[in-house]
PDB file of C-alpha atoms (C1' of nucleotides) in Angstrom:
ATOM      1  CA  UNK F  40     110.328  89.003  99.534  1.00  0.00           C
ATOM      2  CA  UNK F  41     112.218  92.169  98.501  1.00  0.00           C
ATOM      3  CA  UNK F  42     112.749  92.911  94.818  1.00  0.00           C
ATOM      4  CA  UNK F  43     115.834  91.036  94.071  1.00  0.00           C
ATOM      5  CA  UNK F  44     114.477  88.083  94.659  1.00  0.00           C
ATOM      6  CA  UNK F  45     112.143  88.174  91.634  1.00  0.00           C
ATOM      7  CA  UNK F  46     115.144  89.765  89.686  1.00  0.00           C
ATOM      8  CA  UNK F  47     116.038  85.660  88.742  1.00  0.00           C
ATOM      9  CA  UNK F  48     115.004  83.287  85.874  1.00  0.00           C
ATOM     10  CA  UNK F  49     111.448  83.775  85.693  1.00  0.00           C
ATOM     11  CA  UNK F  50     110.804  79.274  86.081  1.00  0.00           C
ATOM     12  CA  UNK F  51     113.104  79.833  89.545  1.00  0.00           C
ATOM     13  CA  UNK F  52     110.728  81.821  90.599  1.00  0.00           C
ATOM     14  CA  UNK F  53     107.268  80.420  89.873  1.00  0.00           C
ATOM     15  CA  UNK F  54     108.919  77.125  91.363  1.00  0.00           C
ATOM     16  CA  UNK F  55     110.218  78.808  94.464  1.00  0.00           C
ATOM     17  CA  UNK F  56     106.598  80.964  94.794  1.00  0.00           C
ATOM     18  CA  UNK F  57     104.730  77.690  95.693  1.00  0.00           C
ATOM     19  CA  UNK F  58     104.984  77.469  99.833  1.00  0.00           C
ATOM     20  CA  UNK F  59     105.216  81.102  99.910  1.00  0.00           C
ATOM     21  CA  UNK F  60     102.335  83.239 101.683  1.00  0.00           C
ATOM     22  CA  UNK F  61      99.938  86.020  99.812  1.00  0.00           C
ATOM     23  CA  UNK F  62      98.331  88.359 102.042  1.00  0.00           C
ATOM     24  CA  UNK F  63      95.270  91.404 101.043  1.00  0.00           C
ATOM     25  CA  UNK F  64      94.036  93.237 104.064  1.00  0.00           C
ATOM     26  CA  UNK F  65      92.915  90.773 106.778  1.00  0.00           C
ATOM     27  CA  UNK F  66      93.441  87.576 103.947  1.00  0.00           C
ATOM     28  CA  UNK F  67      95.553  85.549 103.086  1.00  0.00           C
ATOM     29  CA  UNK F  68      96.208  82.110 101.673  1.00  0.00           C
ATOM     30  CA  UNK F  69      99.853  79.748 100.864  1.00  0.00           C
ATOM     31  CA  UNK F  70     100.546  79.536  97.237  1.00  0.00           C
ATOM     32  CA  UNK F  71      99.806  75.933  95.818  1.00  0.00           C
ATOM     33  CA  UNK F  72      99.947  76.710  92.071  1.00  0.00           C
ATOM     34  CA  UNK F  73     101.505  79.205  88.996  1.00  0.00           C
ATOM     35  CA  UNK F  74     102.362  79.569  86.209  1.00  0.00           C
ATOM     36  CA  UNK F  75     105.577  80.871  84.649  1.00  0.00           C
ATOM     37  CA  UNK F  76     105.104  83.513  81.163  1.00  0.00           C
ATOM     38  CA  UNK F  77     107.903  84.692  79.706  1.00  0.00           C
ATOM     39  CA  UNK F  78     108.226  87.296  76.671  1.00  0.00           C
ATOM     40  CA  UNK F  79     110.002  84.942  74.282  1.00  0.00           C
ATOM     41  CA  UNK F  80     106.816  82.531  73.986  1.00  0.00           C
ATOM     42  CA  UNK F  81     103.629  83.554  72.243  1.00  0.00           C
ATOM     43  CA  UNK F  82     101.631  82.259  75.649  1.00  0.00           C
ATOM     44  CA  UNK F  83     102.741  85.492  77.425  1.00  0.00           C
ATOM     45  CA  UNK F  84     101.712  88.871  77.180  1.00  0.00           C
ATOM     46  CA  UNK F  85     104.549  90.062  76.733  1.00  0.00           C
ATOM     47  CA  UNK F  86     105.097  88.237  73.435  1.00  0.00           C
ATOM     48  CA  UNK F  87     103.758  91.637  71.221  1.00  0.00           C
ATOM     49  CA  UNK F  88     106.340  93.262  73.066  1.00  0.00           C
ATOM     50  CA  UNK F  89     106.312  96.831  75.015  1.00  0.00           C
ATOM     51  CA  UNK F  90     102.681  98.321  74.880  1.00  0.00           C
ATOM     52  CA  UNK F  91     100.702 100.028  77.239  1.00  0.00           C
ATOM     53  CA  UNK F  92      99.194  96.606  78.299  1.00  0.00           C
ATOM     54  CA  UNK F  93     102.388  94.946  79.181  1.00  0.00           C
ATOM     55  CA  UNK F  94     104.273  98.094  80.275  1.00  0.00           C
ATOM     56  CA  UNK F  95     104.548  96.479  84.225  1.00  0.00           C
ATOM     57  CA  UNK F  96     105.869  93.140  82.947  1.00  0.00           C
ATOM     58  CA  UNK F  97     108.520  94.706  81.297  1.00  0.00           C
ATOM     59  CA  UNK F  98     109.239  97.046  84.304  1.00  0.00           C
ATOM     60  CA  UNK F  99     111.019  96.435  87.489  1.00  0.00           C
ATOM     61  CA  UNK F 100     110.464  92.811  89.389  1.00  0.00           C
ATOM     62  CA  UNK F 101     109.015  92.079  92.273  1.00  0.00           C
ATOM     63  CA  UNK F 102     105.338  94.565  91.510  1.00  0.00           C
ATOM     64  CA  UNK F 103     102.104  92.889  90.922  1.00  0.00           C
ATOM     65  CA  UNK F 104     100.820  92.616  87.309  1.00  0.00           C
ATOM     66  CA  UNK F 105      96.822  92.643  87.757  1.00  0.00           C
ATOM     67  CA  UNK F 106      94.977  92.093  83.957  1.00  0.00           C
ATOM     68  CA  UNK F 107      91.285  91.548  83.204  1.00  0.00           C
ATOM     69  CA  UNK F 108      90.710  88.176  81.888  1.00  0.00           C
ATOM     70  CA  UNK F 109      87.671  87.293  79.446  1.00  0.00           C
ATOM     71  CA  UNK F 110      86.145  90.652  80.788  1.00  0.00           C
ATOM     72  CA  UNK F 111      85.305  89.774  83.640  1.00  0.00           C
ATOM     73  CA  UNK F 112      88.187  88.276  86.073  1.00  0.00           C
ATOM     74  CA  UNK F 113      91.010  89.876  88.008  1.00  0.00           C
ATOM     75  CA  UNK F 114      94.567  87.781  87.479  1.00  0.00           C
ATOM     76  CA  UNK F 115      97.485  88.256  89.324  1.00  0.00           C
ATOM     77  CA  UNK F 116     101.024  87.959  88.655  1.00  0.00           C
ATOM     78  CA  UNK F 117     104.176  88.528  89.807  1.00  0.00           C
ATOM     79  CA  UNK F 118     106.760  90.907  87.542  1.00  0.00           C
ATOM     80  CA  UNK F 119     109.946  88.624  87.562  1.00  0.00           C
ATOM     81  CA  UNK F 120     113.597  88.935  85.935  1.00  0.00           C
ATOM     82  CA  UNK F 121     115.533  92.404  85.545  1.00  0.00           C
ATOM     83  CA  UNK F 122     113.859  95.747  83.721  1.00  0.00           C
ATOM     84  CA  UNK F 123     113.284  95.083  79.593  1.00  0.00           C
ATOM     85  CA  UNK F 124     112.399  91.376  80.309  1.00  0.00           C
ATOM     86  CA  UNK F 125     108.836  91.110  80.118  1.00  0.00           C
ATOM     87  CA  UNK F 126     108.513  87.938  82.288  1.00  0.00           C
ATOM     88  CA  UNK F 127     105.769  86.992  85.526  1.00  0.00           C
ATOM     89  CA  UNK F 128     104.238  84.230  87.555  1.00  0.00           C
ATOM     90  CA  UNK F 129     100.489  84.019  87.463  1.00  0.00           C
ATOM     91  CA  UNK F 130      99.108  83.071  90.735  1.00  0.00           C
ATOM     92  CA  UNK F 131      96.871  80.136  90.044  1.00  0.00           C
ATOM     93  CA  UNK F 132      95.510  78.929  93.529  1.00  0.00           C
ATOM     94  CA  UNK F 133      95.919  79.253  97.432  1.00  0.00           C
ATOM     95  CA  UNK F 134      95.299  77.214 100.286  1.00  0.00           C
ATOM     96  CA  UNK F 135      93.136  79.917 102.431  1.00  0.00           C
ATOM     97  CA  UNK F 136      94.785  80.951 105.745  1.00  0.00           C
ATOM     98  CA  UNK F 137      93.287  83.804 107.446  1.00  0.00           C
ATOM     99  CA  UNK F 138      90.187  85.939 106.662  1.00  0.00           C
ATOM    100  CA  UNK F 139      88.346  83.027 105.597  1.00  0.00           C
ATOM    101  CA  UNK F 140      84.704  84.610 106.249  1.00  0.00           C
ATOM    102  CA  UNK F 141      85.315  87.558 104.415  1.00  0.00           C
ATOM    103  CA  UNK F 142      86.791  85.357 101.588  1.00  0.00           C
ATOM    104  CA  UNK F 143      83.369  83.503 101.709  1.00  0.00           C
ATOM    105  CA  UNK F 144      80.939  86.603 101.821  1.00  0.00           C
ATOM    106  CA  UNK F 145      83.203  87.886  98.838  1.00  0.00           C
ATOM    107  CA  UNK F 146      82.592  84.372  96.946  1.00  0.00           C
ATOM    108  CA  UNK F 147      79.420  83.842  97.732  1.00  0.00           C
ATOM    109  CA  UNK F 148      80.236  80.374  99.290  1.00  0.00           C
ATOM    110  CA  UNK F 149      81.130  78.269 102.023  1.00  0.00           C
ATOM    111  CA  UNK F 150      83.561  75.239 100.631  1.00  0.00           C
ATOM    112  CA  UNK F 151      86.668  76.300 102.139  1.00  0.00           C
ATOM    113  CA  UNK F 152      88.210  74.248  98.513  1.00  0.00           C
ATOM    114  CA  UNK F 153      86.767  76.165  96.559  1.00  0.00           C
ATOM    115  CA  UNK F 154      87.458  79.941  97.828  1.00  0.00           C
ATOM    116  CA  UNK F 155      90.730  80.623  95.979  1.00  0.00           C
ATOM    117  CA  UNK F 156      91.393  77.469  93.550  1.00  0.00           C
ATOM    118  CA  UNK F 157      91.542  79.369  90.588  1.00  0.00           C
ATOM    119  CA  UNK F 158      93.046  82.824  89.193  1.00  0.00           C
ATOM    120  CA  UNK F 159      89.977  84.622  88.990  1.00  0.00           C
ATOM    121  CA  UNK F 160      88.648  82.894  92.393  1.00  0.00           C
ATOM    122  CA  UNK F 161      91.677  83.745  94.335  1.00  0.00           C
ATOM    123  CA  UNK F 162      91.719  87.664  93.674  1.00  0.00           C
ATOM    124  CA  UNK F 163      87.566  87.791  94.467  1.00  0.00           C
ATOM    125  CA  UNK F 164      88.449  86.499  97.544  1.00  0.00           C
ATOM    126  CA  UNK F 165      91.260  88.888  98.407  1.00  0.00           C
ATOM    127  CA  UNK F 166      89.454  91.473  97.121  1.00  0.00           C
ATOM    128  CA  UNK F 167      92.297  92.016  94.432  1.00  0.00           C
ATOM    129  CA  UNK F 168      91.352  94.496  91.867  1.00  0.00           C
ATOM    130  CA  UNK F 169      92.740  96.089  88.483  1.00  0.00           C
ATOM    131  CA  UNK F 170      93.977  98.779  90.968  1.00  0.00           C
ATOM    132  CA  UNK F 171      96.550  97.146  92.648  1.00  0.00           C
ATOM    133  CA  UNK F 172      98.348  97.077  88.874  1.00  0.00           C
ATOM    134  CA  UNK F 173     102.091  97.943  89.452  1.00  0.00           C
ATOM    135  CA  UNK F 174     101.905  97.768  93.155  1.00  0.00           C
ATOM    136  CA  UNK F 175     104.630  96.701  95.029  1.00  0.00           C
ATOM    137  CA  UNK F 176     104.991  93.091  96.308  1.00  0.00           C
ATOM    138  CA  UNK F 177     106.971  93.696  99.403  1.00  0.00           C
ATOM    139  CA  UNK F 178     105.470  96.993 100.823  1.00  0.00           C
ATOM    140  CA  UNK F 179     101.563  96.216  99.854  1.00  0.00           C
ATOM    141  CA  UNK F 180      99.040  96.694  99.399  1.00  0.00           C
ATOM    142  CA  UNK F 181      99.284  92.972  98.389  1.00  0.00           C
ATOM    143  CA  UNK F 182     102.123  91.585 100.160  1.00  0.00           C
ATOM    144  CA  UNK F 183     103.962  88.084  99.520  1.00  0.00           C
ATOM    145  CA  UNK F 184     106.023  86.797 102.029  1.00  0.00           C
ATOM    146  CA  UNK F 185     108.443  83.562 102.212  1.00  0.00           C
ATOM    147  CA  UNK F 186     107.375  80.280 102.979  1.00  0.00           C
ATOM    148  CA  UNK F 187     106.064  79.517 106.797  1.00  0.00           C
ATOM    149  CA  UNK F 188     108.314  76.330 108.334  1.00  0.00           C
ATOM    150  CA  UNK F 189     105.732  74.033 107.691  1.00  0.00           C
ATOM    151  CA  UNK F 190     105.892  74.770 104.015  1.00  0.00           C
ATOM    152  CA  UNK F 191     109.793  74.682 103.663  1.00  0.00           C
ATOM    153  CA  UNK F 192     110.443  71.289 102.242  1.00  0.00           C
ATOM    154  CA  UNK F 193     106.895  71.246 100.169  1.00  0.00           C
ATOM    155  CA  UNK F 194     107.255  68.963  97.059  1.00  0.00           C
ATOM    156  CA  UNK F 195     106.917  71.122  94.036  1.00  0.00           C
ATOM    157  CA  UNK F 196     104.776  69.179  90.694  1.00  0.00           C
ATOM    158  CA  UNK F 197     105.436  70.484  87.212  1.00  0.00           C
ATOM    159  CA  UNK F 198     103.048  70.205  84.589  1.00  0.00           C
ATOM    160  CA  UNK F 199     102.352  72.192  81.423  1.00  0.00           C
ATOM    161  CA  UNK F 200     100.147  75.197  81.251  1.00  0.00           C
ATOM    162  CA  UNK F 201      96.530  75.274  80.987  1.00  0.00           C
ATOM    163  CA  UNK F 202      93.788  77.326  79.227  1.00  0.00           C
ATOM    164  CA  UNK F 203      96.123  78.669  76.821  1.00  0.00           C
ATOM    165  CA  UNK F 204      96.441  77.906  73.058  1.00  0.00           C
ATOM    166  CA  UNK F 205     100.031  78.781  72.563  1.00  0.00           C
ATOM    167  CA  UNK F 206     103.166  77.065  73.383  1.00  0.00           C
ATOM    168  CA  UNK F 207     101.240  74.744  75.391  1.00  0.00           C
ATOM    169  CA  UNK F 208     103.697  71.896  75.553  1.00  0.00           C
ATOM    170  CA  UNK F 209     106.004  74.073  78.177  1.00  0.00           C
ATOM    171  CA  UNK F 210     106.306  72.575  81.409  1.00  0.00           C
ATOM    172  CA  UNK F 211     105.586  75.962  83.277  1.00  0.00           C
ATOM    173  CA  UNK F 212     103.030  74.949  85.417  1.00  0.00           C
ATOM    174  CA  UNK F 213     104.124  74.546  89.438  1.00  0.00           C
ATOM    175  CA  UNK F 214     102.230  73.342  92.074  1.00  0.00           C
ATOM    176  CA  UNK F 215     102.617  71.656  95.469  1.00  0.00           C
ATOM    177  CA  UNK F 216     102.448  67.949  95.565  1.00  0.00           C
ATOM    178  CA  UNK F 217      99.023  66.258  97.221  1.00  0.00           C
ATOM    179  CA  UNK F 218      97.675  70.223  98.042  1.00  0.00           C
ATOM    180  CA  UNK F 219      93.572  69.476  97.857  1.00  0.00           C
ATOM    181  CA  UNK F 220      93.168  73.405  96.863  1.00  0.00           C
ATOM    182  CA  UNK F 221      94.571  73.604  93.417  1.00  0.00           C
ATOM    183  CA  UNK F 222      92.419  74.623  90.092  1.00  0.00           C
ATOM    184  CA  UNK F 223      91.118  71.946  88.160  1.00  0.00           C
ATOM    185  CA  UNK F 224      92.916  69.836  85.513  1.00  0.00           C
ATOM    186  CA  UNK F 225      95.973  69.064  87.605  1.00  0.00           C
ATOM    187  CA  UNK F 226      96.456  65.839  85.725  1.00  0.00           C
ATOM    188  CA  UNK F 227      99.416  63.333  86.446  1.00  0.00           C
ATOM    189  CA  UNK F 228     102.775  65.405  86.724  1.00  0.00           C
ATOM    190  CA  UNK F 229     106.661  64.897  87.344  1.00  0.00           C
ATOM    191  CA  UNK F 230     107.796  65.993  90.692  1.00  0.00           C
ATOM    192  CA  UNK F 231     110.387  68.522  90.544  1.00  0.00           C
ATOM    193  CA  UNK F 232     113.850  68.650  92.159  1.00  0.00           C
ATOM    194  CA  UNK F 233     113.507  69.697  95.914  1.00  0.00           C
ATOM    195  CA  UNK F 234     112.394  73.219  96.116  1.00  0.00           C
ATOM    196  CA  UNK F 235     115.405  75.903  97.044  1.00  0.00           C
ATOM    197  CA  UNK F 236     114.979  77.251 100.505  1.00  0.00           C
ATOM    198  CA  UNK F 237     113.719  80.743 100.571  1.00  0.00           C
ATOM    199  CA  UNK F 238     115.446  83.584 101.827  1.00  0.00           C
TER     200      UNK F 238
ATOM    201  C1'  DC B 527      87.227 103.337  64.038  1.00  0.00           C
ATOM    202  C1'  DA B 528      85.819  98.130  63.728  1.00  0.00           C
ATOM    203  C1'  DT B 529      87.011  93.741  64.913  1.00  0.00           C
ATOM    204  C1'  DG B 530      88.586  89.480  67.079  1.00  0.00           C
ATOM    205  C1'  DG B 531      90.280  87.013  70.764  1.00  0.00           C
ATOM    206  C1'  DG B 532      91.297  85.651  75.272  1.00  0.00           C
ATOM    207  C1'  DA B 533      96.572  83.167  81.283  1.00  0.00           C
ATOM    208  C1'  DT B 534      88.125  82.031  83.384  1.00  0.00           C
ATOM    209  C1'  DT B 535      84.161  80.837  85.788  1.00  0.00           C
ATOM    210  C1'  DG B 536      79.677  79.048  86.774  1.00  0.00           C
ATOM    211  C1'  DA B 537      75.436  77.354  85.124  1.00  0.00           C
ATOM    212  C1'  DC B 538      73.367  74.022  82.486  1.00  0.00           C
ATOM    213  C1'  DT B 539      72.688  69.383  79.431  1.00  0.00           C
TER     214       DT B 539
ATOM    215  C1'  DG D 566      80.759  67.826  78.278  1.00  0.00           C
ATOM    216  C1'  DT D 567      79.007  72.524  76.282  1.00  0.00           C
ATOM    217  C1'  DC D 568      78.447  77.526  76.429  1.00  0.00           C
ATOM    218  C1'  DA D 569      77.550  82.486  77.435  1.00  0.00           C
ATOM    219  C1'  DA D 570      79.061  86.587  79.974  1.00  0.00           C
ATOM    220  C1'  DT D 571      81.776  90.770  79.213  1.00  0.00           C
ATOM    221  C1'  DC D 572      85.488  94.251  78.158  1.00  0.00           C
ATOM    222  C1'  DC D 573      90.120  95.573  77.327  1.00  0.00           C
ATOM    223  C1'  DC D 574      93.551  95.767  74.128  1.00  0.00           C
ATOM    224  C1'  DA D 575      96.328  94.871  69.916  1.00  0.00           C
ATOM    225  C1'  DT D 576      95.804  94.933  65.244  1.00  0.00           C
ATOM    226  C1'  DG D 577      94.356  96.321  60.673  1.00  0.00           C
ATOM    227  C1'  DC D 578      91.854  99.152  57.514  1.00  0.00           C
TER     228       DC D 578
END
DNA sequence: CATGGGATTGACT
DNA sequence: GTCAATCCCATGC
């Protein structure tokens, strides 16, 4: 999607992300979970304000916000909502598509449910790296695209947030209804309005 | 310059 | 269910 599709309300997007396809070099997967962080809640990075950490979530939309987690994992977002709004949508889990052997020699294992159901699992298996910080979504190297037709009408879950401390009784959390590849701890959740076409 | 705390995962009890 | 790994960054002295 090109940039000004991000440029929206940072929950619009996150919902309307679910359905939509992620693709790395020869893998990709369709988006069955995020997360929406926004700078006016202590959850988000952005909370502290501009710093050199948080300098692409406050940038333009539409570019890919990679961060180390706990040392160890790659997480990846997408910058949402105009310039001086630090706002993104962590990618929480796919439903693998294409490349599915490299995703396993990159994981280290075969379940096909387990390859990219988490936000450190998913950018392993892409091979997405603190490199691709500030990249942009629509030209690559990681490239989103809208949702395929069999993903159109998807039925969108929200739930609040997990593995954070803060603000953790927003309903953020987005993820498609019945999807067998999300992260653990999707516990019972509301179904959203139907999702907005993409385009 | 020292310190504390993670938007997690996988191994183990 | 519990817990360590591991390192970047924001903060405070």
């Amino acid at each position: 999607m090109k940039p000004s599709w991000y440029r929206r309300p940072v929950l619009d997007v996150a919902r309307d992300l679910i359905g939509c396809v992620v693709t790395h070099g020869e893998c990709s997967g369709v988006i069955v979970e995020a997360e929406a962080y926004h700078h006016s809640e202590p959850a988000s990075h952005a909370f502290v304000g501009l710093t050199p950490r948080t300098t692409t979530l406050f940038g333009p939309p539409g570019v890919a916000y990679v961060y180390r987690s706990y040392g160890v994992h790659a997480m990846l977002n997408a910058v949402c909502e105009p310039p001086g709004v630090g706002a993104g949508v962590l990618i929480r889990a796919l439903e693998p598509v294409s490349g599915l052997d490299l995703m396993r020699t990159r994981r280290g294992l075969d379940d096909v449910r387990r390859l990219c159901s988490g936000p450190g699992k998913l950018t392993q298996a892409l091979g997405i790296t603190l490199s691709d910080n500030g990249s942009d979504l629509q030209r690559g190297p990681i490239v989103f695209s809208a949702r395929p037709r069999a993903w159109r009408d998807v039925q969108i879950a929200v739930s609040t947030r997990i593995g954070i401390t803060k603000a953790v009784e927003l309903p953020w959390r987005f993820s498609a209804v019945g999807s067998r590849y999300v992260s653990r701890g999707v516990r019972a959740a509301a179904v959203a309005s139907p999702a907005e076409p993409v385009g």
